[in-house]
mmCIF file of C-alpha atoms in Angstrom:
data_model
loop_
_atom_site.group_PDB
_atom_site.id
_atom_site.type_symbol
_atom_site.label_atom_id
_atom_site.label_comp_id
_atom_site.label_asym_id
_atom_site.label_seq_id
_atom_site.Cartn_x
_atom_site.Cartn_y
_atom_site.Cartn_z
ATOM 1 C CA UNK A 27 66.809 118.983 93.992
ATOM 2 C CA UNK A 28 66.176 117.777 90.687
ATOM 3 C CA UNK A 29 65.401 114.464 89.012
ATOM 4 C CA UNK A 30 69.445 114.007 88.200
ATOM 5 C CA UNK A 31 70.801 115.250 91.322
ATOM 6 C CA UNK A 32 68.242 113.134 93.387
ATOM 7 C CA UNK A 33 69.455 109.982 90.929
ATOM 8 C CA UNK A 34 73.036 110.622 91.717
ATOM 9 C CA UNK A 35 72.077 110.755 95.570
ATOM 10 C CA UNK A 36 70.319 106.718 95.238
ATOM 11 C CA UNK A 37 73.612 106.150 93.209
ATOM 12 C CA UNK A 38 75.984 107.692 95.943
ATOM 13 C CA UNK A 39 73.691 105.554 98.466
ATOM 14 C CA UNK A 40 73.823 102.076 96.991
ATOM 15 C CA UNK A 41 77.853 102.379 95.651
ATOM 16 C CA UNK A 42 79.168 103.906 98.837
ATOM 17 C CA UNK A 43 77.121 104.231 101.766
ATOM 18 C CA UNK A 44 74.844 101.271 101.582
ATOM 19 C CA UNK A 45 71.708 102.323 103.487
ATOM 20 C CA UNK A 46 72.172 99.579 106.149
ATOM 21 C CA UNK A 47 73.759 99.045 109.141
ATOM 22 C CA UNK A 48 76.723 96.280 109.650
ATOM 23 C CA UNK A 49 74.616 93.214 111.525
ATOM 24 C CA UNK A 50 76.055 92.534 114.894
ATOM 25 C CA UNK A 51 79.115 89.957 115.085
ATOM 26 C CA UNK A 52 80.763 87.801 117.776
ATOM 27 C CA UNK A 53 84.057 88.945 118.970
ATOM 28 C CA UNK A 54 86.889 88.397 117.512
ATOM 29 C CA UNK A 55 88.322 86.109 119.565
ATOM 30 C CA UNK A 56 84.366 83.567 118.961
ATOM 31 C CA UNK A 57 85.008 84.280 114.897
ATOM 32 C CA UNK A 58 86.666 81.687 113.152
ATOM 33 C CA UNK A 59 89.226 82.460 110.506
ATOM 34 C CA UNK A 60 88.340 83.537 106.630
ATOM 35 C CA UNK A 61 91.664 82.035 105.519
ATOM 36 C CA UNK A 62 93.384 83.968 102.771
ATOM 37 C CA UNK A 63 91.402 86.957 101.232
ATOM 38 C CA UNK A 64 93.155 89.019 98.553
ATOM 39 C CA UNK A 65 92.844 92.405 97.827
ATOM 40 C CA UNK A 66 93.933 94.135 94.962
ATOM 41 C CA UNK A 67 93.831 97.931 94.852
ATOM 42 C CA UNK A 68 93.807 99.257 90.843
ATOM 43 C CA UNK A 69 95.388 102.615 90.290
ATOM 44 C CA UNK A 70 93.900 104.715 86.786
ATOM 45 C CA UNK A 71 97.815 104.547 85.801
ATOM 46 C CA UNK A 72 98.029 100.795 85.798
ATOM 47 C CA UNK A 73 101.522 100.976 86.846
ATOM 48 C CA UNK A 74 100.623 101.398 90.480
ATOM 49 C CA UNK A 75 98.378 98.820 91.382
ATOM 50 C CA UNK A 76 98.843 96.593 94.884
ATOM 51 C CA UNK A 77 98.097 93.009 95.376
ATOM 52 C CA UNK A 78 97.786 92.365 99.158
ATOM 53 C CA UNK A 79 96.527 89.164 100.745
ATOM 54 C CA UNK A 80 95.013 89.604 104.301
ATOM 55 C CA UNK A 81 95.490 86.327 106.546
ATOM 56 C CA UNK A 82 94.042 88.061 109.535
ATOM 57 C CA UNK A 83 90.194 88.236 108.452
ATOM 58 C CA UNK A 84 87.462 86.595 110.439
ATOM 59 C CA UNK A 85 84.257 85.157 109.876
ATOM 60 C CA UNK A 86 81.994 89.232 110.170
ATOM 61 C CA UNK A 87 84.608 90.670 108.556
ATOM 62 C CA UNK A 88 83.262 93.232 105.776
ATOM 63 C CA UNK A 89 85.495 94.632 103.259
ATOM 64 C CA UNK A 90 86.163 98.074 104.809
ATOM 65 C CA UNK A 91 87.599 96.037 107.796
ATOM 66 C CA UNK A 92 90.156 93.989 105.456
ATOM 67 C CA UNK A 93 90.647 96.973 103.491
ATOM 68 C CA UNK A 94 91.877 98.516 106.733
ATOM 69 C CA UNK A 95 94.336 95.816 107.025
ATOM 70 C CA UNK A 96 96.196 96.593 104.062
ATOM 71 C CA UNK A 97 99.985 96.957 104.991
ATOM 72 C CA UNK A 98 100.997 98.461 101.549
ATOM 73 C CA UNK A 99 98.451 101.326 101.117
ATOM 74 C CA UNK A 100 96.994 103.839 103.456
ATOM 75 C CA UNK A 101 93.255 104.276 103.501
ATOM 76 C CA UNK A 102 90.443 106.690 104.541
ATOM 77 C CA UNK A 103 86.993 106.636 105.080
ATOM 78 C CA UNK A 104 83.695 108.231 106.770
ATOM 79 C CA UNK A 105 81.160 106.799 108.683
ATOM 80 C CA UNK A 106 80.455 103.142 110.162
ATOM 81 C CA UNK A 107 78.643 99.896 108.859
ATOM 82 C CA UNK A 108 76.315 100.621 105.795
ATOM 83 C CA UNK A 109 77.087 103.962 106.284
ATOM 84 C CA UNK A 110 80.709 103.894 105.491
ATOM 85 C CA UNK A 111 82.370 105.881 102.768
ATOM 86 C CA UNK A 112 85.661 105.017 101.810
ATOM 87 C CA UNK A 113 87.380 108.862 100.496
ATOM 88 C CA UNK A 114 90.773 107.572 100.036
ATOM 89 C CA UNK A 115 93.580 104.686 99.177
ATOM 90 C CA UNK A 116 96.604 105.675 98.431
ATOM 91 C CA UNK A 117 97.128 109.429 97.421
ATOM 92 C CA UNK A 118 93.772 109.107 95.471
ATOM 93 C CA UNK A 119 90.791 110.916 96.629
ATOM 94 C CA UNK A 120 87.085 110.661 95.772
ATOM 95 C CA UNK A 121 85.758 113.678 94.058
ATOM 96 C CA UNK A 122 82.375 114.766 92.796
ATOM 97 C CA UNK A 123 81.710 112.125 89.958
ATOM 98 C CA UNK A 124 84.605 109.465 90.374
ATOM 99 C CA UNK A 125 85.550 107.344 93.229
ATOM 100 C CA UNK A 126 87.051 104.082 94.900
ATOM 101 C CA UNK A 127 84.486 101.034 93.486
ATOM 102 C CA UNK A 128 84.866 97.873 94.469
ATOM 103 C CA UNK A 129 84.170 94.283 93.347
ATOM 104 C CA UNK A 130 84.020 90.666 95.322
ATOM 105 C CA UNK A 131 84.791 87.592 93.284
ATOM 106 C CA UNK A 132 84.586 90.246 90.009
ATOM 107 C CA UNK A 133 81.092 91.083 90.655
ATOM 108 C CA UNK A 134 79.757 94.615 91.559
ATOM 109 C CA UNK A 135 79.189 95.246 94.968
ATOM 110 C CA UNK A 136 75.785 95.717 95.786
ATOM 111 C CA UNK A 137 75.739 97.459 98.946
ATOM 112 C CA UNK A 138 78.656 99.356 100.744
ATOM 113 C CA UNK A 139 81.860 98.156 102.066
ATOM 114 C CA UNK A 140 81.497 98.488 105.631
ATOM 115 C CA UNK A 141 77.928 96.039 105.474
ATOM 116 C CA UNK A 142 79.373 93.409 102.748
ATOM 117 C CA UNK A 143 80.694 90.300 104.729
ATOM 118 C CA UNK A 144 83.170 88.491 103.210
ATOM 119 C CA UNK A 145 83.265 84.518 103.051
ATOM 120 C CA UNK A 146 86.368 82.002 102.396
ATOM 121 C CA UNK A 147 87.925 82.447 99.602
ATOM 122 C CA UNK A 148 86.381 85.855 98.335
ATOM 123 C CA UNK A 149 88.695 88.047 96.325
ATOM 124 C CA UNK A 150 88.435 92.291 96.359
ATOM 125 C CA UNK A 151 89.292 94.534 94.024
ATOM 126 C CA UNK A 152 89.397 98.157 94.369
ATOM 127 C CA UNK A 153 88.833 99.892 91.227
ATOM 128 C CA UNK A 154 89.201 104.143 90.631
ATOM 129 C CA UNK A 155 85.856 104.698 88.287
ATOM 130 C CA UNK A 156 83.289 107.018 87.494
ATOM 131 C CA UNK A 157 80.165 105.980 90.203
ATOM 132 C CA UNK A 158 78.204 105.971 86.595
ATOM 133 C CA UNK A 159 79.883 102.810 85.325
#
């Protein structure tokens, strides 16, 4: 590999996988309730875009698991805890250089969706983007 390529696999690492492992959680049942958290999904058209809000997350939660909550958009993804990769929301797919992004409280994300916990009163928002941005 060179330099580039091995840049773009840290990138690919930190935006999407997240090099960790989700930390273990009580069940369900033992979590208390995150309240409200909304999601908002934000198609490259603009006209598209969803605003959901998930009543149903729990104290552990990370924001693959509310993602997977959605009602109003499908959603794919590889892999488990830091490892997770979401591929797909919607009928729009990752590809080589552009992918789903996301933000909590309109900051960055800095590790992958399946290891970020969410708190009370965090908002999401999925954003289509170039994993350069």
């Amino acid at each position: 590999m060179n330099r580039r390529q091995i840049g773009w696999v840290g990138l690919l690492c930190i935006v999407s996988l997240g090099c960790g492992t989700k930390p273990e959680t009580k069940p369900t049942s033992e979590r208390s309730s995150l309240g409200d958290i909304a999601v908002t999904i934000e198609f490259p058209d603009g006209k598209d875009s969803i605003k959901e809000v998930v009543d149903s997350a729990r104290e552990g939660d990370t924001v693959l698991d509310v993602l997977q909550q959605l009602k109003l958009v499908s959603v794919e993804s590889h892999g488990t805890g830091g490892n997770a990769f979401v591929t797909k929301i919607g009928d729009l797919e990752t590809s080589a250089g552009e992918g789903w992004l996301f933000y909590v409280n309109d900051q960055w994300a800095d590790r992958g969706a399946g290891a970020f916990e969410l708190h009370k009163g965090d908002t999401v928002r999925w954003k289509y983007g170039s994993f350069s941005e």
